[in-house]
PDB file of C-alpha atoms and ligand atoms in Angstrom:
ATOM      1  CA  MET A   1     -10.679  68.091  -2.542  1.00  0.00           C
ATOM      2  CA  PRO A   2     -13.288  65.521  -1.632  1.00  0.00           C
ATOM      3  CA  ARG A   3     -16.228  64.318  -3.727  1.00  0.00           C
ATOM      4  CA  ILE A   4     -18.825  62.426  -1.798  1.00  0.00           C
ATOM      5  CA  LEU A   5     -21.625  60.415  -3.384  1.00  0.00           C
ATOM      6  CA  HIS A   6     -24.597  60.517  -0.934  1.00  0.00           C
ATOM      7  CA  LEU A   7     -27.236  57.777  -1.255  1.00  0.00           C
ATOM      8  CA  SER A   8     -30.203  57.255   0.955  1.00  0.00           C
ATOM      9  CA  ASP A   9     -33.364  55.300   1.661  1.00  0.00           C
ATOM     10  CA  LEU A  10     -32.635  52.493  -0.670  1.00  0.00           C
ATOM     11  CA  HIS A  11     -35.492  50.439   0.954  1.00  0.00           C
ATOM     12  CA  PHE A  12     -34.419  46.956  -0.461  1.00  0.00           C
ATOM     13  CA  GLY A  13     -37.708  45.053  -0.513  1.00  0.00           C
ATOM     14  CA  ARG A  14     -39.315  48.014  -2.292  1.00  0.00           C
ATOM     15  CA  GLU A  15     -36.373  48.666  -4.662  1.00  0.00           C
ATOM     16  CA  ARG A  16     -36.665  49.205  -8.495  1.00  0.00           C
ATOM     17  CA  PRO A  17     -34.042  46.785 -10.073  1.00  0.00           C
ATOM     18  CA  ASP A  18     -33.721  49.057 -13.106  1.00  0.00           C
ATOM     19  CA  LEU A  19     -32.611  51.956 -10.862  1.00  0.00           C
ATOM     20  CA  VAL A  20     -30.340  49.820  -8.744  1.00  0.00           C
ATOM     21  CA  ALA A  21     -28.393  48.828 -11.968  1.00  0.00           C
ATOM     22  CA  ALA A  22     -28.402  52.431 -13.272  1.00  0.00           C
ATOM     23  CA  LEU A  23     -27.214  53.756  -9.938  1.00  0.00           C
ATOM     24  CA  LEU A  24     -24.331  51.229  -9.712  1.00  0.00           C
ATOM     25  CA  ALA A  25     -23.202  52.202 -13.220  1.00  0.00           C
ATOM     26  CA  GLN A  26     -23.405  55.955 -12.367  1.00  0.00           C
ATOM     27  CA  ALA A  27     -21.454  55.474  -9.104  1.00  0.00           C
ATOM     28  CA  ARG A  28     -18.709  53.629 -10.903  1.00  0.00           C
ATOM     29  CA  HIS A  29     -18.666  56.414 -13.596  1.00  0.00           C
ATOM     30  CA  LEU A  30     -18.549  59.256 -10.906  1.00  0.00           C
ATOM     31  CA  ALA A  31     -15.788  57.517  -9.078  1.00  0.00           C
ATOM     32  CA  PRO A  32     -16.242  59.533  -5.834  1.00  0.00           C
ATOM     33  CA  ASP A  33     -13.743  59.610  -2.922  1.00  0.00           C
ATOM     34  CA  LEU A  34     -16.455  58.140  -0.733  1.00  0.00           C
ATOM     35  CA  VAL A  35     -19.955  56.760  -0.902  1.00  0.00           C
ATOM     36  CA  ALA A  36     -22.104  57.607   2.142  1.00  0.00           C
ATOM     37  CA  ILE A  37     -25.438  55.832   2.730  1.00  0.00           C
ATOM     38  CA  SER A  38     -27.709  57.610   5.185  1.00  0.00           C
ATOM     39  CA  GLY A  39     -29.971  54.761   6.362  1.00  0.00           C
ATOM     40  CA  ASP A  40     -33.126  52.848   5.471  1.00  0.00           C
ATOM     41  CA  LEU A  41     -31.260  50.367   3.403  1.00  0.00           C
ATOM     42  CA  THR A  42     -34.107  48.015   3.832  1.00  0.00           C
ATOM     43  CA  GLN A  43     -37.947  48.037   4.037  1.00  0.00           C
ATOM     44  CA  ARG A  44     -38.274  46.014   7.266  1.00  0.00           C
ATOM     45  CA  ALA A  45     -34.912  44.501   8.188  1.00  0.00           C
ATOM     46  CA  ARG A  46     -35.777  41.159   6.692  1.00  0.00           C
ATOM     47  CA  ARG A  47     -32.948  38.787   5.978  1.00  0.00           C
ATOM     48  CA  ARG A  48     -33.391  38.804   2.247  1.00  0.00           C
ATOM     49  CA  GLU A  49     -33.539  42.559   2.231  1.00  0.00           C
ATOM     50  CA  LEU A  50     -30.418  42.969   4.232  1.00  0.00           C
ATOM     51  CA  ALA A  51     -28.611  40.519   2.021  1.00  0.00           C
ATOM     52  CA  ALA A  52     -29.680  42.458  -1.082  1.00  0.00           C
ATOM     53  CA  ALA A  53     -28.512  45.773   0.549  1.00  0.00           C
ATOM     54  CA  ARG A  54     -25.165  44.068   1.440  1.00  0.00           C
ATOM     55  CA  ARG A  55     -24.666  42.873  -2.243  1.00  0.00           C
ATOM     56  CA  PHE A  56     -25.431  46.455  -3.440  1.00  0.00           C
ATOM     57  CA  VAL A  57     -23.023  48.013  -0.986  1.00  0.00           C
ATOM     58  CA  ASP A  58     -20.241  45.577  -2.081  1.00  0.00           C
ATOM     59  CA  ALA A  59     -20.801  46.438  -5.643  1.00  0.00           C
ATOM     60  CA  LEU A  60     -20.324  50.152  -5.098  1.00  0.00           C
ATOM     61  CA  PRO A  61     -16.846  51.713  -5.480  1.00  0.00           C
ATOM     62  CA  PRO A  62     -15.222  51.716  -2.087  1.00  0.00           C
ATOM     63  CA  PRO A  63     -14.983  53.083   0.482  1.00  0.00           C
ATOM     64  CA  VAL A  64     -18.609  53.094   1.543  1.00  0.00           C
ATOM     65  CA  LEU A  65     -19.792  54.374   4.866  1.00  0.00           C
ATOM     66  CA  VAL A  66     -23.284  53.115   6.013  1.00  0.00           C
ATOM     67  CA  VAL A  67     -25.558  54.078   8.881  1.00  0.00           C
ATOM     68  CA  PRO A  68     -28.922  52.519   9.687  1.00  0.00           C
ATOM     69  CA  GLY A  69     -32.380  54.024   9.465  1.00  0.00           C
ATOM     70  CA  ASN A  70     -35.625  53.441  11.340  1.00  0.00           C
ATOM     71  CA  HIS A  71     -36.585  50.768   8.712  1.00  0.00           C
ATOM     72  CA  ASP A  72     -33.462  48.752   9.407  1.00  0.00           C
ATOM     73  CA  ILE A  73     -34.805  47.306  12.625  1.00  0.00           C
ATOM     74  CA  PRO A  74     -37.889  44.974  12.821  1.00  0.00           C
ATOM     75  CA  GLY A  75     -41.417  46.424  12.963  1.00  0.00           C
ATOM     76  CA  VAL A  76     -43.611  46.228  16.055  1.00  0.00           C
ATOM     77  CA  THR A  77     -42.731  42.594  16.947  1.00  0.00           C
ATOM     78  CA  PRO A  78     -41.126  41.101  20.077  1.00  0.00           C
ATOM     79  CA  ARG A  79     -37.823  41.023  18.042  1.00  0.00           C
ATOM     80  CA  ARG A  80     -37.985  44.880  17.918  1.00  0.00           C
ATOM     81  CA  LEU A  81     -37.767  44.998  21.737  1.00  0.00           C
ATOM     82  CA  LEU A  82     -35.517  41.977  22.453  1.00  0.00           C
ATOM     83  CA  THR A  83     -32.849  41.983  19.680  1.00  0.00           C
ATOM     84  CA  PRO A  84     -33.572  44.993  17.417  1.00  0.00           C
ATOM     85  CA  TRP A  85     -30.064  45.063  16.035  1.00  0.00           C
ATOM     86  CA  ARG A  86     -29.077  41.486  15.692  1.00  0.00           C
ATOM     87  CA  ARG A  87     -29.789  41.076  11.967  1.00  0.00           C
ATOM     88  CA  TRP A  88     -28.300  44.479  11.008  1.00  0.00           C
ATOM     89  CA  ARG A  89     -25.131  43.809  12.960  1.00  0.00           C
ATOM     90  CA  ARG A  90     -24.591  40.539  11.376  1.00  0.00           C
ATOM     91  CA  VAL A  91     -24.753  42.096   7.880  1.00  0.00           C
ATOM     92  CA  PHE A  92     -23.221  45.522   8.656  1.00  0.00           C
ATOM     93  CA  PRO A  93     -20.939  44.947  11.586  1.00  0.00           C
ATOM     94  CA  ASP A  94     -19.229  48.435  11.061  1.00  0.00           C
ATOM     95  CA  GLY A  95     -22.516  50.180  10.320  1.00  0.00           C
ATOM     96  CA  PHE A  96     -23.240  51.796  13.711  1.00  0.00           C
ATOM     97  CA  GLU A  97     -21.012  54.623  14.345  1.00  0.00           C
ATOM     98  CA  PRO A  98     -18.287  54.214  11.632  1.00  0.00           C
ATOM     99  CA  VAL A  99     -15.556  56.704  11.052  1.00  0.00           C
ATOM    100  CA  LEU A 100     -13.720  57.184   7.824  1.00  0.00           C
ATOM    101  CA  GLN A 101     -10.554  59.044   7.377  1.00  0.00           C
ATOM    102  CA  GLY A 102      -9.716  60.254   3.812  1.00  0.00           C
ATOM    103  CA  ALA A 103      -6.846  62.345   2.412  1.00  0.00           C
ATOM    104  CA  ASP A 104      -8.598  65.591   3.157  1.00  0.00           C
ATOM    105  CA  PHE A 105     -11.780  64.718   4.961  1.00  0.00           C
ATOM    106  CA  THR A 106     -13.120  62.984   8.105  1.00  0.00           C
ATOM    107  CA  VAL A 107     -16.505  61.354   8.035  1.00  0.00           C
ATOM    108  CA  VAL A 108     -18.296  60.106  11.129  1.00  0.00           C
ATOM    109  CA  GLY A 109     -21.432  58.064  11.143  1.00  0.00           C
ATOM    110  CA  ALA A 110     -24.123  58.239  13.789  1.00  0.00           C
ATOM    111  CA  ASN A 111     -27.014  55.854  14.654  1.00  0.00           C
ATOM    112  CA  SER A 112     -30.043  58.074  15.276  1.00  0.00           C
ATOM    113  CA  VAL A 113     -32.517  55.197  15.312  1.00  0.00           C
ATOM    114  CA  ARG A 114     -34.327  54.496  18.548  1.00  0.00           C
ATOM    115  CA  VAL A 115     -36.522  51.340  19.277  1.00  0.00           C
ATOM    116  CA  GLY A 116     -39.216  53.471  20.910  1.00  0.00           C
ATOM    117  CA  GLY A 117     -39.913  56.557  23.031  1.00  0.00           C
ATOM    118  CA  PRO A 118     -42.437  58.728  24.613  1.00  0.00           C
ATOM    119  CA  TYR A 119     -43.991  59.723  21.307  1.00  0.00           C
ATOM    120  CA  LEU A 120     -46.500  58.325  18.854  1.00  0.00           C
ATOM    121  CA  ASP A 121     -44.319  58.456  15.733  1.00  0.00           C
ATOM    122  CA  TRP A 122     -42.114  55.308  16.080  1.00  0.00           C
ATOM    123  CA  SER A 123     -40.048  56.299  13.077  1.00  0.00           C
ATOM    124  CA  ARG A 124     -38.618  59.238  15.002  1.00  0.00           C
ATOM    125  CA  GLY A 125     -34.953  59.187  15.950  1.00  0.00           C
ATOM    126  CA  ARG A 126     -32.734  60.893  18.427  1.00  0.00           C
ATOM    127  CA  LEU A 127     -29.173  61.930  19.233  1.00  0.00           C
ATOM    128  CA  ASP A 128     -28.343  61.605  22.877  1.00  0.00           C
ATOM    129  CA  GLU A 129     -26.034  64.071  24.765  1.00  0.00           C
ATOM    130  CA  ALA A 130     -23.263  61.485  25.331  1.00  0.00           C
ATOM    131  CA  GLN A 131     -23.371  60.377  21.739  1.00  0.00           C
ATOM    132  CA  VAL A 132     -23.128  63.937  20.447  1.00  0.00           C
ATOM    133  CA  GLU A 133     -20.164  64.521  22.743  1.00  0.00           C
ATOM    134  CA  ARG A 134     -18.446  61.296  21.379  1.00  0.00           C
ATOM    135  CA  LEU A 135     -19.071  62.350  17.742  1.00  0.00           C
ATOM    136  CA  ALA A 136     -17.782  65.962  18.544  1.00  0.00           C
ATOM    137  CA  ARG A 137     -14.590  64.641  19.940  1.00  0.00           C
ATOM    138  CA  ARG A 138     -14.119  62.379  16.952  1.00  0.00           C
ATOM    139  CA  LEU A 139     -14.417  65.454  14.634  1.00  0.00           C
ATOM    140  CA  GLU A 140     -12.130  67.558  16.834  1.00  0.00           C
ATOM    141  CA  ALA A 141      -9.475  64.884  16.495  1.00  0.00           C
ATOM    142  CA  SER A 142      -9.349  65.311  12.770  1.00  0.00           C
ATOM    143  CA  ALA A 143      -6.723  67.355  10.838  1.00  0.00           C
ATOM    144  CA  PRO A 144      -7.532  71.095  11.010  1.00  0.00           C
ATOM    145  CA  ALA A 145      -7.931  71.398   7.165  1.00  0.00           C
ATOM    146  CA  ASP A 146     -10.198  68.349   6.902  1.00  0.00           C
ATOM    147  CA  LEU A 147     -13.726  68.608   5.620  1.00  0.00           C
ATOM    148  CA  ARG A 148     -15.693  67.398   8.680  1.00  0.00           C
ATOM    149  CA  VAL A 149     -18.815  65.411   7.768  1.00  0.00           C
ATOM    150  CA  LEU A 150     -21.523  63.728   9.756  1.00  0.00           C
ATOM    151  CA  VAL A 151     -23.813  61.063   8.287  1.00  0.00           C
ATOM    152  CA  LEU A 152     -27.050  60.160  10.019  1.00  0.00           C
ATOM    153  CA  HIS A 153     -30.540  59.046   8.976  1.00  0.00           C
ATOM    154  CA  HIS A 154     -32.850  61.533  10.689  1.00  0.00           C
ATOM    155  CA  PRO A 155     -33.119  65.298   9.763  1.00  0.00           C
ATOM    156  CA  LEU A 156     -31.329  68.109  11.455  1.00  0.00           C
ATOM    157  CA  LEU A 157     -33.101  70.397   9.129  1.00  0.00           C
ATOM    158  CA  LEU A 158     -36.494  70.352   7.471  1.00  0.00           C
ATOM    159  CA  THR A 159     -38.101  72.264   4.583  1.00  0.00           C
ATOM    160  CA  ASP A 160     -41.819  73.206   4.601  1.00  0.00           C
ATOM    161  CA  ALA A 161     -42.499  70.123   2.503  1.00  0.00           C
ATOM    162  CA  GLY A 162     -41.077  67.797   5.079  1.00  0.00           C
ATOM    163  CA  ARG A 163     -42.330  69.301   8.310  1.00  0.00           C
ATOM    164  CA  HIS A 164     -44.753  66.418   8.961  1.00  0.00           C
ATOM    165  CA  ARG A 165     -41.686  64.315   9.975  1.00  0.00           C
ATOM    166  CA  GLY A 166     -40.229  66.244  12.767  1.00  0.00           C
ATOM    167  CA  LEU A 167     -36.469  66.923  13.461  1.00  0.00           C
ATOM    168  CA  VAL A 168     -34.230  64.334  15.060  1.00  0.00           C
ATOM    169  CA  GLY A 169     -34.542  64.516  18.789  1.00  0.00           C
ATOM    170  CA  GLY A 170     -31.786  66.560  20.296  1.00  0.00           C
ATOM    171  CA  ALA A 171     -31.286  68.363  17.045  1.00  0.00           C
ATOM    172  CA  ALA A 172     -30.634  71.799  18.632  1.00  0.00           C
ATOM    173  CA  LEU A 173     -28.132  70.518  21.130  1.00  0.00           C
ATOM    174  CA  ALA A 174     -26.398  68.382  18.498  1.00  0.00           C
ATOM    175  CA  LEU A 175     -26.047  71.291  16.065  1.00  0.00           C
ATOM    176  CA  ARG A 176     -24.635  73.596  18.790  1.00  0.00           C
ATOM    177  CA  ARG A 177     -22.142  71.171  19.939  1.00  0.00           C
ATOM    178  CA  LEU A 178     -21.183  69.750  16.512  1.00  0.00           C
ATOM    179  CA  ALA A 179     -20.870  73.254  15.028  1.00  0.00           C
ATOM    180  CA  ARG A 180     -18.379  74.031  17.857  1.00  0.00           C
ATOM    181  CA  ALA A 181     -16.432  70.899  16.754  1.00  0.00           C
ATOM    182  CA  GLY A 182     -16.079  72.322  13.324  1.00  0.00           C
ATOM    183  CA  LEU A 183     -18.706  70.223  11.585  1.00  0.00           C
ATOM    184  CA  ASP A 184     -18.898  71.377   7.918  1.00  0.00           C
ATOM    185  CA  LEU A 185     -21.468  69.110   6.508  1.00  0.00           C
ATOM    186  CA  ALA A 186     -24.268  66.773   7.692  1.00  0.00           C
ATOM    187  CA  LEU A 187     -25.851  64.208   5.295  1.00  0.00           C
ATOM    188  CA  GLY A 188     -29.271  62.854   5.973  1.00  0.00           C
ATOM    189  CA  GLY A 189     -32.288  61.027   4.627  1.00  0.00           C
ATOM    190  CA  HIS A 190     -35.707  59.806   6.086  1.00  0.00           C
ATOM    191  CA  VAL A 191     -37.835  62.518   4.410  1.00  0.00           C
ATOM    192  CA  HIS A 192     -37.444  61.174   0.846  1.00  0.00           C
ATOM    193  CA  LEU A 193     -36.944  64.666  -0.400  1.00  0.00           C
ATOM    194  CA  PRO A 194     -33.699  66.272  -1.717  1.00  0.00           C
ATOM    195  CA  TYR A 195     -32.837  69.661  -0.100  1.00  0.00           C
ATOM    196  CA  ALA A 196     -29.922  71.509   1.392  1.00  0.00           C
ATOM    197  CA  GLY A 197     -29.575  74.462   3.780  1.00  0.00           C
ATOM    198  CA  ARG A 198     -27.374  75.812   6.424  1.00  0.00           C
ATOM    199  CA  VAL A 199     -27.920  75.784  10.254  1.00  0.00           C
ATOM    200  CA  ASN A 200     -25.520  77.062  12.803  1.00  0.00           C
ATOM    201  CA  GLY A 201     -22.976  77.344  10.004  1.00  0.00           C
ATOM    202  CA  VAL A 202     -23.362  73.627   9.238  1.00  0.00           C
ATOM    203  CA  VAL A 203     -24.462  72.728   5.697  1.00  0.00           C
ATOM    204  CA  VAL A 204     -27.246  70.076   5.933  1.00  0.00           C
ATOM    205  CA  ALA A 205     -27.953  68.146   2.790  1.00  0.00           C
ATOM    206  CA  HIS A 206     -30.616  65.517   2.345  1.00  0.00           C
ATOM    207  CA  ALA A 207     -30.993  62.976  -0.452  1.00  0.00           C
ATOM    208  CA  GLY A 208     -34.274  61.501  -1.701  1.00  0.00           C
ATOM    209  CA  THR A 209     -34.919  57.793  -1.869  1.00  0.00           C
ATOM    210  CA  SER A 210     -32.366  56.692  -4.414  1.00  0.00           C
ATOM    211  CA  VAL A 211     -33.895  53.383  -5.765  1.00  0.00           C
ATOM    212  CA  SER A 212     -37.181  52.667  -4.032  1.00  0.00           C
ATOM    213  CA  ASP A 213     -40.744  53.152  -5.152  1.00  0.00           C
ATOM    214  CA  ARG A 214     -41.553  54.857  -1.888  1.00  0.00           C
ATOM    215  CA  LEU A 215     -41.798  58.384  -3.462  1.00  0.00           C
ATOM    216  CA  VAL A 216     -43.473  61.280  -1.637  1.00  0.00           C
ATOM    217  CA  GLY A 217     -43.381  64.007  -4.221  1.00  0.00           C
ATOM    218  CA  ALA A 218     -39.786  64.001  -5.492  1.00  0.00           C
ATOM    219  CA  ALA A 219     -38.127  61.681  -8.091  1.00  0.00           C
ATOM    220  CA  ASN A 220     -35.579  59.017  -7.045  1.00  0.00           C
ATOM    221  CA  GLY A 221     -32.140  60.525  -6.741  1.00  0.00           C
ATOM    222  CA  PHE A 222     -28.900  61.079  -4.903  1.00  0.00           C
ATOM    223  CA  ASN A 223     -26.519  63.942  -4.054  1.00  0.00           C
ATOM    224  CA  LEU A 224     -23.002  64.606  -5.149  1.00  0.00           C
ATOM    225  CA  LEU A 225     -21.071  66.830  -2.840  1.00  0.00           C
ATOM    226  CA  HIS A 226     -17.873  68.694  -3.773  1.00  0.00           C
ATOM    227  CA  ALA A 227     -15.839  70.823  -1.517  1.00  0.00           C
ATOM    228  CA  ASP A 228     -12.782  73.002  -1.830  1.00  0.00           C
ATOM    229  CA  ARG A 229     -11.260  75.607   0.419  1.00  0.00           C
ATOM    230  CA  ALA A 230     -13.769  78.161  -0.520  1.00  0.00           C
ATOM    231  CA  ARG A 231     -17.129  76.356  -0.888  1.00  0.00           C
ATOM    232  CA  ILE A 232     -19.237  73.233  -0.421  1.00  0.00           C
ATOM    233  CA  VAL A 233     -21.403  72.348  -3.343  1.00  0.00           C
ATOM    234  CA  VAL A 234     -24.377  70.129  -3.092  1.00  0.00           C
ATOM    235  CA  GLU A 235     -25.402  68.756  -6.547  1.00  0.00           C
ATOM    236  CA  HIS A 236     -28.752  66.987  -6.774  1.00  0.00           C
ATOM    237  CA  TRP A 237     -29.304  64.164  -9.357  1.00  0.00           C
ATOM    238  CA  ARG A 238     -32.532  62.707 -10.179  1.00  0.00           C
ATOM    239  CA  ALA A 239     -33.747  59.584 -12.189  1.00  0.00           C
ATOM    240  CA  ALA A 240     -34.996  60.625 -15.614  1.00  0.00           C
ATOM    241  CA  ASP A 241     -37.901  58.947 -17.428  1.00  0.00           C
ATOM    242  CA  ASP A 242     -35.388  56.705 -19.311  1.00  0.00           C
ATOM    243  CA  GLY A 243     -34.118  55.438 -15.892  1.00  0.00           C
ATOM    244  CA  ARG A 244     -30.724  57.132 -16.032  1.00  0.00           C
ATOM    245  CA  PHE A 245     -29.663  59.595 -13.341  1.00  0.00           C
ATOM    246  CA  VAL A 246     -29.145  63.236 -14.517  1.00  0.00           C
ATOM    247  CA  PRO A 247     -28.005  66.457 -12.732  1.00  0.00           C
ATOM    248  CA  ASP A 248     -31.000  68.411 -11.362  1.00  0.00           C
ATOM    249  CA  GLY A 249     -29.727  71.605  -9.669  1.00  0.00           C
ATOM    250  CA  ARG A 250     -27.218  72.593  -7.124  1.00  0.00           C
ATOM    251  CA  SER A 251     -26.594  74.690  -4.073  1.00  0.00           C
ATOM    252  CA  SER A 252     -23.383  76.279  -3.209  1.00  0.00           C
ATOM    253  CA  PHE A 253     -22.364  77.412   0.237  1.00  0.00           C
ATOM    254  CA  PRO A 254     -19.259  79.379   1.195  1.00  0.00           C
ATOM    255  CA  ARG A 255     -17.052  77.285   3.441  1.00  0.00           C
ATOM    256  CA  ARG A 256     -16.723  78.907   6.808  1.00  0.00           C
ATOM    257  CA  MET A 257     -13.469  79.491   8.639  1.00  0.00           C
ATOM    258  CA  ARG A 258     -12.907  76.884  11.313  1.00  0.00           C
ATOM    259  CA  ARG A 259     -13.243  78.216  14.859  1.00  0.00           C
ATOM    260  CA  GLU A 260     -10.287  76.785  16.810  1.00  0.00           C
ATOM    261  CA  ALA A 261     -10.808  75.210  20.163  1.00  0.00           C
ATOM    262  CA  GLY A 262     -11.057  77.747  22.972  1.00  0.00           C
ATOM    263  CA  ASN A 263     -11.968  80.435  20.512  1.00  0.00           C
ATOM    264  CA  ASP A 264     -15.648  80.536  21.277  1.00  0.00           C
TER     265      ASP A 264
HETATM  266 FE1  FE2 B   1     -36.904  55.959   4.297  1.00  0.00          FE
HETATM  267 FE1  FE2 B   2     -36.578  56.683   7.641  1.00  0.00          FE
END
């Protein structure tokens, strides 16, 4: 059954080279079925940051699924309004709403980044109704026994420590619809804190910043997810003082029975 290595908020431009090397070595050693990266690969979508992020992704054991974060478009410049995604698309042409089909899992990526909106916090993201419907249909098209996974940058769940960030816009609607589509697991970042919980039956797991110096109260780290027919396990790993990554606690969630279409 699938093992997924979940990295987030790499923030190339603010990366620690020693952690980048340690993470690549650890990723190869873990040999997961999939590496998922939940956005903020760069600090400000500069060309050299995107190029460094691309080199890192290419050095990971494939397959790798990537979605963007709010730091992967330019800051408050004309470019943000006129061509926000040009650089990103050039470097990650598949990194918008990628879908990855494994032997026993289906993973869909969502772009939750928005250029702006009627709010003060420009880092906020959103899932639109049409987008959620598209994602739900992709999940519903997967094999009944597949683990169904969503990867997005912004949070569908927050803990007390992360409440200053705000949930992704449209979170309630998205969780309702995607739970109905049999979503098992959502992987996110943005908050730079590792945690996991359950909403509407969906396990939501967040990874901290994997390799950047933008720490907000938790060490650098990543998550390793395992699933079998009975449970989904979220294993948190953190960077130890010697720069190596070590396991640092886990949460286990019973896997729920899939509700078949028309059953709800
Ligand atoms: Fe971030
Ligand atoms: Fe972010």
